[in-house]
Coordinates of C-alpha atoms and ligand atoms in Angstrom, one line a residue:
M12 CA 26.0 9.3 -31.2
R13 CA 26.2 12.4 -29.0
N14 CA 23.6 13.6 -26.5
F15 CA 21.5 16.4 -28.0
E16 CA 18.8 18.9 -27.4
F17 CA 16.5 19.6 -30.3
L18 CA 14.3 22.8 -30.5
S19 CA 12.3 23.6 -33.5
P20 CA 9.5 25.9 -32.3
T21 CA 8.5 27.4 -35.6
K22 CA 4.9 26.5 -36.6
I23 CA 4.9 25.5 -40.2
I24 CA 1.8 26.4 -42.2
F25 CA 2.2 24.7 -45.6
G26 CA 0.2 24.4 -48.8
R27 CA -1.9 26.1 -51.4
G28 CA -3.4 29.4 -50.4
V29 CA -2.0 29.5 -46.9
E30 CA -0.6 33.0 -47.3
E31 CA -4.1 34.3 -46.9
R32 CA -3.9 33.2 -43.2
V33 CA -1.0 35.6 -42.4
G34 CA -3.2 38.2 -40.7
E35 CA -4.8 35.8 -38.3
E36 CA -1.3 34.3 -37.4
V37 CA 0.3 37.8 -36.9
K38 CA -2.6 38.8 -34.7
Q39 CA -1.5 36.3 -32.0
Y40 CA 1.8 38.2 -31.5
G41 CA 1.5 41.8 -32.5
K42 CA -0.7 44.9 -33.0
K43 CA 1.7 47.2 -34.8
I44 CA 4.1 45.4 -37.1
L45 CA 7.0 46.0 -39.5
F46 CA 6.2 44.4 -42.9
H47 CA 9.7 43.7 -44.3
Y48 CA 10.4 42.6 -47.9
G49 CA 12.8 42.6 -50.8
K50 CA 13.0 44.4 -54.0
S51 CA 10.3 43.6 -56.6
S52 CA 9.3 40.0 -56.7
I53 CA 6.4 40.3 -54.2
F54 CA 4.8 43.0 -56.3
K55 CA 5.2 41.1 -59.6
T56 CA 3.7 37.9 -58.1
G57 CA 0.7 39.6 -56.5
L58 CA 1.8 38.4 -53.0
Y59 CA 2.1 42.0 -51.7
D60 CA -1.6 42.7 -52.3
K61 CA -2.6 39.4 -50.6
I62 CA -0.5 40.2 -47.5
V63 CA -1.8 43.7 -47.2
K64 CA -5.4 42.5 -47.5
S65 CA -5.0 39.8 -44.9
L66 CA -3.3 42.2 -42.5
K67 CA -6.0 44.8 -43.0
D68 CA -8.8 42.2 -42.6
S69 CA -7.3 41.2 -39.3
G70 CA -7.1 44.8 -38.1
I71 CA -3.3 44.9 -37.9
E72 CA -1.5 48.2 -38.2
F73 CA 1.7 48.0 -40.2
I74 CA 4.5 50.0 -41.5
E75 CA 6.6 48.9 -44.4
L76 CA 10.3 48.5 -45.1
G77 CA 11.2 47.0 -48.5
G78 CA 14.4 47.0 -50.4
V79 CA 16.3 44.1 -48.8
Q80 CA 18.8 42.9 -51.3
P81 CA 20.4 39.5 -51.6
N82 CA 23.3 39.3 -49.1
P83 CA 21.4 41.7 -46.8
R84 CA 23.2 44.8 -45.7
L85 CA 23.8 46.2 -42.2
S86 CA 22.8 49.7 -43.2
L87 CA 19.2 48.6 -43.9
V88 CA 19.1 46.7 -40.6
R89 CA 20.0 49.9 -38.8
E90 CA 17.3 51.8 -40.7
G91 CA 14.8 49.0 -39.6
I92 CA 15.9 49.3 -36.0
E93 CA 15.3 53.0 -36.0
L94 CA 11.9 52.6 -37.7
C95 CA 10.8 50.0 -35.1
R96 CA 11.8 52.2 -32.2
K97 CA 10.1 55.3 -33.6
N98 CA 6.9 53.5 -34.3
G99 CA 6.6 51.2 -31.3
I100 CA 6.7 48.1 -33.4
D101 CA 6.0 44.8 -31.5
F102 CA 6.4 42.2 -34.3
I103 CA 8.2 41.8 -37.6
L104 CA 6.8 40.0 -40.6
A105 CA 9.4 39.0 -43.2
V106 CA 8.0 38.2 -46.6
G107 CA 10.7 36.8 -48.9
G108 CA 13.7 34.6 -48.8
G109 CA 16.8 34.1 -46.5
S110 CA 17.9 37.7 -47.1
V111 CA 14.6 39.3 -45.9
I112 CA 14.3 36.9 -43.0
D113 CA 17.9 37.4 -41.9
S114 CA 17.4 41.2 -42.1
A115 CA 14.3 40.9 -40.0
K116 CA 16.1 38.7 -37.4
A117 CA 18.9 41.3 -37.1
I118 CA 16.3 44.1 -36.6
A119 CA 14.5 42.0 -34.1
V120 CA 17.6 41.7 -31.8
G121 CA 18.9 45.2 -32.6
V122 CA 15.7 46.9 -31.4
M123 CA 16.2 45.4 -27.9
Y124 CA 19.8 46.3 -27.6
E125 CA 21.3 49.7 -26.7
G126 CA 24.7 48.9 -28.3
N127 CA 25.8 48.3 -31.9
V128 CA 23.8 45.4 -33.4
W129 CA 27.0 44.3 -35.3
D130 CA 28.4 43.3 -31.9
F131 CA 26.1 40.2 -32.2
Y132 CA 27.7 39.2 -35.5
T133 CA 31.3 39.6 -34.3
G134 CA 30.7 37.7 -31.0
K135 CA 31.3 40.8 -28.9
A136 CA 27.9 40.4 -27.3
E137 CA 25.0 37.9 -27.2
P138 CA 21.4 39.0 -27.6
K139 CA 19.2 38.4 -24.6
S140 CA 15.9 39.2 -26.2
A141 CA 14.3 39.7 -29.6
L142 CA 11.1 41.0 -31.1
P143 CA 9.0 38.0 -32.3
I144 CA 9.1 37.5 -36.1
G145 CA 7.0 35.6 -38.6
V146 CA 7.7 34.5 -42.2
V147 CA 6.0 34.2 -45.5
L148 CA 8.6 32.2 -47.5
T149 CA 9.0 32.9 -51.2
I150 CA 12.1 30.9 -52.0
P151 CA 13.3 27.5 -50.7
A152 CA 17.0 27.9 -50.0
A153 CA 18.5 29.3 -46.9
G154 CA 16.2 27.5 -44.4
S155 CA 16.1 30.7 -42.4
E156 CA 12.3 30.3 -41.9
A157 CA 13.0 27.8 -39.1
S158 CA 16.7 28.3 -38.3
K159 CA 18.5 30.0 -35.5
S160 CA 20.8 31.9 -37.9
S161 CA 20.9 35.4 -39.4
V162 CA 23.6 36.3 -41.9
I163 CA 24.4 39.9 -42.5
T164 CA 26.9 41.8 -44.6
N165 CA 28.6 44.8 -43.2
E166 CA 29.5 47.2 -46.0
D167 CA 32.4 48.5 -43.9
G168 CA 35.0 45.9 -45.0
W169 CA 32.4 43.6 -46.7
Y170 CA 32.3 41.2 -43.8
K171 CA 29.5 38.7 -44.1
R172 CA 29.0 37.2 -40.6
S173 CA 26.4 35.2 -38.8
L174 CA 24.5 35.2 -35.5
N175 CA 23.3 31.8 -34.2
V176 CA 20.9 31.9 -31.3
D177 CA 17.5 30.2 -30.7
I178 CA 15.7 33.3 -29.7
I179 CA 15.6 34.4 -33.4
R180 CA 13.8 31.3 -34.6
P181 CA 10.6 32.6 -36.3
K182 CA 7.2 32.0 -34.5
F183 CA 5.7 30.7 -37.8
A184 CA 6.5 30.1 -41.4
I185 CA 3.8 30.3 -44.0
M186 CA 4.9 28.2 -47.0
N187 CA 2.9 27.9 -50.3
P188 CA 4.8 26.2 -53.0
E189 CA 2.8 28.0 -55.6
V190 CA 4.5 31.2 -54.5
T191 CA 7.8 29.7 -55.8
F192 CA 6.5 29.1 -59.4
T193 CA 7.9 32.5 -60.4
L194 CA 11.5 31.7 -59.4
P195 CA 13.9 32.0 -62.3
P196 CA 15.8 28.7 -63.1
Y197 CA 19.1 30.2 -61.8
Q198 CA 17.6 31.2 -58.5
T199 CA 15.9 27.8 -58.2
A200 CA 19.2 26.1 -58.7
C201 CA 21.0 28.4 -56.2
G202 CA 18.4 27.5 -53.7
V203 CA 18.9 23.8 -54.3
A204 CA 22.6 24.1 -53.9
D205 CA 22.1 25.8 -50.5
I206 CA 19.6 23.2 -49.3
M207 CA 22.1 20.4 -50.3
A208 CA 25.0 22.2 -48.7
H209 CA 23.0 22.4 -45.4
V210 CA 22.6 18.7 -45.5
M211 CA 26.2 17.9 -46.5
E212 CA 27.6 20.2 -43.8
R213 CA 25.9 17.9 -41.4
Y214 CA 26.5 14.7 -43.2
F215 CA 30.3 15.0 -43.0
T216 CA 30.8 14.3 -39.3
N217 CA 33.3 12.3 -37.3
E218 CA 30.5 11.0 -35.1
K219 CA 29.9 7.3 -35.2
G220 CA 26.6 5.5 -34.7
V221 CA 24.4 8.1 -36.5
D222 CA 22.8 5.9 -39.1
F223 CA 19.3 7.3 -38.6
T224 CA 20.4 10.9 -39.3
D225 CA 22.7 9.7 -42.1
R226 CA 19.6 8.2 -43.8
L227 CA 17.5 11.3 -43.2
C228 CA 20.3 13.3 -44.9
E229 CA 20.5 11.0 -47.8
A230 CA 16.7 11.0 -48.3
T231 CA 16.7 14.8 -48.3
L232 CA 19.5 15.0 -50.8
K233 CA 18.0 12.4 -53.2
T234 CA 14.6 14.1 -53.1
V235 CA 16.0 17.5 -53.9
I236 CA 18.3 16.1 -56.7
E237 CA 15.3 14.4 -58.4
N238 CA 12.9 17.2 -58.1
V239 CA 15.1 20.0 -59.2
F240 CA 15.1 18.6 -62.8
I241 CA 11.3 18.4 -62.7
V242 CA 10.9 22.1 -61.7
L243 CA 13.6 23.3 -64.1
K244 CA 11.5 21.7 -66.9
N245 CA 8.2 22.7 -65.5
P246 CA 8.3 25.6 -63.1
T247 CA 4.7 25.2 -62.1
D248 CA 4.8 21.6 -61.0
Y249 CA 3.3 21.9 -57.6
N250 CA 4.3 18.7 -56.1
A251 CA 8.0 19.0 -57.2
R252 CA 8.1 22.6 -55.9
A253 CA 6.5 21.3 -52.6
Q254 CA 9.1 18.6 -52.1
I255 CA 11.9 21.1 -52.5
M256 CA 10.3 23.7 -50.3
W257 CA 9.7 21.3 -47.4
A258 CA 13.2 19.9 -47.8
S259 CA 14.7 23.3 -47.5
T260 CA 13.2 23.7 -44.0
V261 CA 14.1 20.3 -42.8
A262 CA 17.7 20.7 -44.2
H263 CA 18.3 23.5 -41.8
N264 CA 16.0 23.4 -38.8
D265 CA 18.6 21.2 -37.0
L266 CA 16.7 17.9 -37.1
L267 CA 19.6 16.6 -39.3
S268 CA 22.2 17.7 -36.7
T269 CA 20.7 15.6 -33.9
G270 CA 23.4 13.5 -32.2
R271 CA 26.2 14.7 -34.5
I272 CA 28.4 17.7 -35.2
G273 CA 28.6 19.1 -38.7
D274 CA 31.5 20.7 -40.4
W275 CA 30.5 24.2 -41.8
A276 CA 33.9 25.2 -43.3
S277 CA 32.5 25.4 -46.8
H278 CA 29.8 27.8 -45.6
M279 CA 32.5 30.0 -43.9
I280 CA 34.6 30.0 -47.1
E281 CA 31.5 30.8 -49.2
H282 CA 30.5 33.7 -47.0
E283 CA 33.8 35.4 -48.0
L284 CA 32.9 35.0 -51.6
S285 CA 29.4 36.3 -51.5
G286 CA 30.4 39.0 -48.9
I287 CA 33.0 40.5 -51.3
Y288 CA 31.6 39.6 -54.8
D289 CA 27.9 39.7 -54.0
I290 CA 27.1 36.5 -55.8
P291 CA 24.2 34.3 -54.7
H292 CA 25.2 32.1 -51.7
G293 CA 24.1 28.9 -53.5
A294 CA 26.3 29.7 -56.5
G295 CA 29.3 30.2 -54.2
L296 CA 28.5 26.9 -52.5
A297 CA 28.4 25.1 -55.9
I298 CA 32.0 26.3 -56.4
V299 CA 33.3 25.7 -52.9
F300 CA 31.7 22.4 -51.8
P301 CA 33.1 20.0 -54.3
A302 CA 36.5 21.7 -53.9
W303 CA 36.3 21.2 -50.2
M304 CA 35.4 17.6 -50.7
R305 CA 38.4 16.9 -53.0
Y306 CA 40.7 18.6 -50.4
V307 CA 39.5 16.6 -47.4
Y308 CA 38.1 13.3 -48.6
K309 CA 41.1 11.3 -47.5
H310 CA 40.1 12.1 -43.9
S311 CA 37.4 9.5 -44.3
I312 CA 37.3 7.7 -47.6
E313 CA 34.6 5.4 -46.1
R314 CA 32.2 8.3 -45.5
F315 CA 32.7 9.7 -48.9
A316 CA 32.3 6.3 -50.5
Q317 CA 29.0 5.9 -48.6
F318 CA 27.9 9.3 -49.9
A319 CA 28.8 8.3 -53.4
V320 CA 26.9 5.0 -53.3
R321 CA 23.9 6.0 -51.3
V322 CA 23.3 9.5 -52.7
W323 CA 24.7 9.3 -56.3
N324 CA 24.1 5.6 -57.0
V325 CA 27.8 5.0 -57.7
E326 CA 28.6 1.4 -58.3
P327 CA 30.9 0.5 -55.4
N328 CA 34.4 -0.3 -56.5
F329 CA 35.6 -2.9 -54.0
E330 CA 39.2 -2.8 -55.2
S331 CA 39.4 1.0 -54.7
L332 CA 37.1 2.6 -52.2
E333 CA 39.0 5.8 -53.1
R334 CA 37.8 5.7 -56.7
T335 CA 34.2 5.3 -55.4
A336 CA 34.6 8.3 -53.1
L337 CA 36.0 10.5 -55.9
E338 CA 33.3 9.5 -58.3
G339 CA 30.7 10.7 -55.8
I340 CA 32.4 14.1 -55.6
E341 CA 32.6 14.3 -59.3
R342 CA 28.9 13.5 -59.7
L343 CA 28.0 16.3 -57.3
R344 CA 30.2 18.8 -59.3
R345 CA 28.6 17.6 -62.6
F346 CA 25.1 17.9 -61.0
F347 CA 25.8 21.6 -60.1
K348 CA 26.9 22.2 -63.6
D349 CA 23.9 20.4 -65.1
I350 CA 21.5 22.7 -63.1
G351 CA 23.3 25.7 -64.4
L352 CA 25.6 26.7 -61.6
P353 CA 29.2 27.8 -61.7
T354 CA 31.8 25.3 -60.3
T355 CA 34.8 27.5 -60.8
L356 CA 35.5 31.1 -59.7
K357 CA 36.1 32.1 -63.4
E358 CA 32.6 30.9 -64.2
A359 CA 31.3 33.3 -61.6
N360 CA 33.5 36.1 -63.0
I361 CA 35.7 36.1 -60.0
G362 CA 39.4 36.6 -60.5
E363 CA 42.4 35.5 -58.4
D364 CA 43.4 38.9 -56.9
R365 CA 41.6 38.6 -53.6
L366 CA 42.1 34.9 -52.6
E367 CA 44.7 35.7 -49.9
E368 CA 42.4 38.3 -48.4
M369 CA 39.5 35.9 -48.3
A370 CA 41.6 33.2 -46.7
T371 CA 42.8 35.6 -44.1
K372 CA 39.4 37.0 -43.2
C373 CA 37.9 33.5 -43.1
T374 CA 40.4 32.2 -40.5
E375 CA 41.0 35.4 -38.5
K376 CA 39.5 33.7 -35.4
G377 CA 41.5 30.5 -35.9
E378 CA 41.0 27.2 -37.7
I379 CA 37.6 26.5 -39.3
G380 CA 35.6 23.3 -39.8
N381 CA 34.9 20.3 -37.5
F382 CA 35.1 17.2 -39.7
V383 CA 38.5 18.5 -40.8
K384 CA 40.2 21.5 -39.3
L385 CA 41.4 24.0 -41.9
N386 CA 43.9 26.8 -41.5
R387 CA 44.6 29.8 -43.7
E388 CA 46.8 27.8 -46.0
D389 CA 44.2 25.1 -46.5
V390 CA 41.5 27.7 -47.3
L391 CA 43.8 29.3 -49.8
N392 CA 44.6 26.0 -51.4
I393 CA 40.9 25.2 -51.7
L394 CA 40.2 28.6 -53.4
K395 CA 43.2 28.2 -55.7
S396 CA 41.9 24.8 -56.8
V397 CA 38.8 26.3 -58.3
V398 CA 40.3 29.4 -60.0
G399 CA 39.2 27.8 -63.3
Ligands
NZQ14 O1 14.3 40.9 -53.8 P1 13.2 40.2 -54.6 O2 12.7 41.1 -55.7 O3 12.2 39.6 -53.7 O4 14.0 39.0 -55.4 C1 14.6 37.9 -54.7 C2 16.1 37.9 -54.8 O5 16.6 38.6 -55.9 C3 14.3 36.6 -55.5 N1 13.0 36.0 -55.2 C4 12.6 35.5 -54.0 N2 11.4 34.9 -54.1 C5 11.1 35.0 -55.4 C6 12.0 35.7 -56.1 N3 11.9 35.9 -57.4 C7 10.8 35.4 -58.0 N4 9.8 34.7 -57.4 C8 9.9 34.5 -56.1 N5 9.0 33.8 -55.5 O6 15.3 35.8 -55.2 C9 16.5 36.5 -55.0 C10 17.2 35.9 -53.8 O7 16.6 36.0 -52.6 P2 17.3 35.7 -51.2 O8 16.4 36.0 -50.1 O9 18.7 36.4 -51.2 O10 17.6 34.2 -51.4 P3 18.0 33.1 -50.3 O11 16.7 32.6 -49.7 O12 18.8 32.1 -51.0 O13 18.8 33.8 -49.2 C11 20.2 34.0 -49.3 C12 20.7 34.6 -48.0 O14 20.5 33.8 -46.9 C13 21.8 33.5 -46.3 C14 22.8 33.6 -47.4 O15 24.1 33.7 -47.0 C15 22.3 34.8 -48.2 O16 22.7 36.0 -47.6 N6 21.8 32.3 -45.5 C16 21.0 32.3 -44.4 C17 20.9 31.2 -43.5 C18 20.1 31.2 -42.3 N7 19.6 32.4 -41.9 O17 19.9 30.2 -41.7 C19 21.7 30.0 -43.8 C20 22.3 29.9 -45.1 O18 23.5 29.1 -45.0 C21 22.7 31.2 -45.7 O19 24.0 31.6 -45.3
ZN15 ZN1 23.7 28.0 -46.7

């Protein structure tokens, strides 16, 4: 097990009705805020009115910027930066999912920087300061409510790239599972695939002596796997929604990375897919992750067999550990199908014409992945294996 530092400063406020406390939380950080949200869900669910009331009751002045789309765009980030500067904004409230939160994080660092905010996403510069941000989460998926990441798509070339720094971790995340009752089944499933992917990226490590975090990862995966079927049948099951919502935060606040180094190649490959084809990130992961596993499992058949037995209840095959390992991968793929996700590019209406381009973009800074290093050819092979 490696030495580690663990920082998770986000205050989590979880449970029924907690969104009504947003005003009093915001008040601790800002007087004039940017209220940032997505397209239409917060109006349909009534959340918009509750947030506005709570902000007004707490005497907070706010301006609004809605319209964040899934796979959030750089152009709206630039608009947000201008708006914040013009209005002397001192805090950003993100009400939505990963896309809204990531857009808010990008604005938060962009406001404090004289150069081009995209520099932070290409590695040309590192942000030194950020406006504080707070979150009211509406979809359990990306884990952005407590993560140090922001993922933005630059329309100029359709590059989807991430920034990873602790200063953008939100000050607080308000999480009411009831708010997620309105999520359509497909969006629920996409969220679950992303949560699981965050755990699996960390699970597949070369580090030895990490049994505690292995077990935490397995518990997180098993909980999500069980509860997704409950919410797909009954979208208003509070306790099942609550399990998934809390799991989404823990899957990506870095607790599960303590003492180990994760892989992250599947995420990098997926970001090319959702960057170019604008599919939900979770759907892309359902295609890429089992394919990545089939490509690399020989690197550690033991670890894949452990995953199969402990997470998927595969009966260990003592004569062929490899068969056990492969059965675990197949159960993951079938699970994604069972919850309504694509597992081939064809099922996501993606053709073969841009595979080379994606492999090139994905590896333009060199090999990707830590558990197993992958070059351009490897990425291309993985993509080709899921054409469908
Ligand atoms: O825009 P609205 O109308 O709000 O609709 C949204 C959107 O269409 C809808 N939705 C959200 N809450 C809802 C709801 N519909 C009904 N009821 C509700 N309660 O769901 C759709 C998807 O929203 P989005 O924010 O895009 O989802 P998600 O949280 O999955 O975020 C995905 C983005 O996060 C990035 C992904 O790449 C993608 O761009 N990621 C961010 C990470 C991070 N910052 O740490 C890590 C992840 O690996 C990921 O890359
Ligand atoms: Zn993800």
